[in-house]
Amino acid sequence: MRAALSRMSFTKRVEYEIFRIPRGTTRSYGEIALRAGKPGAPRAVVAALRVLLDVPWWRVARKDGTFAPQVAREQEQLLRQEGWKPPRKPRRKAARKPPSKRGPKAERKPRRKPARKV
């Protein structure tokens, strides 16, 4: 099978790899490029997806698992129809501001403008 894949064009190999992604899961552009035979060409995968019309493009995401902002809502809806569950983001603790020297409700004096020299 690998011999047959090496004779295919890169676009056809990208299409083949995208169809191999299971329903409800995602792969990164870099993973698709690696499996299609060009490990350093994730941008070429994006270009190939623009040409391919009938492939499940919503199964391909960025390396960090996020989606392109232009199609993120549509992509998430299509994946959820396939049974995809978004990954949970860990909660970050909010940084506290140090207390002010004057106290929280201290009134501030208005700044005076320096006198102009004539």
Coordinates of C-alpha atoms in Angstrom, one line a residue, residues 10 13-21 26-39 41-42 44-46 48-49 59-61:
F10 CA 0.2 15.1 -2.3
R13 CA -2.5 11.5 0.0
V14 CA -4.0 14.3 2.2
E15 CA -7.5 13.3 1.1
Y16 CA -6.7 9.6 1.9
E17 CA -5.4 10.5 5.3
I18 CA -8.3 12.7 6.2
F19 CA -10.8 10.0 5.3
R20 CA -8.9 7.7 7.7
I21 CA -9.5 10.0 10.7
T26 CA -9.4 15.4 15.2
R27 CA -5.9 15.4 13.8
S28 CA -3.5 18.3 13.4
Y29 CA -2.3 19.7 10.1
G30 CA 1.2 18.5 11.0
E31 CA 0.1 15.0 11.7
I32 CA -1.7 14.8 8.3
A33 CA 1.4 16.2 6.6
L34 CA 3.6 13.6 8.3
R35 CA 1.3 10.7 7.4
A36 CA 1.0 12.0 3.8
G37 CA 4.8 11.9 3.4
K38 CA 5.8 15.6 3.9
P39 CA 6.6 16.0 7.6
A41 CA 4.4 20.8 5.3
P42 CA 1.4 21.6 7.4
A44 CA 0.5 22.4 2.2
V45 CA -2.2 20.4 3.9
V46 CA -4.2 23.7 4.4
A48 CA -4.8 20.9 -0.3
L49 CA -8.0 21.2 1.8
R59 CA -11.7 16.8 11.6
V60 CA -8.5 18.7 11.0
A61 CA -7.5 21.2 13.7

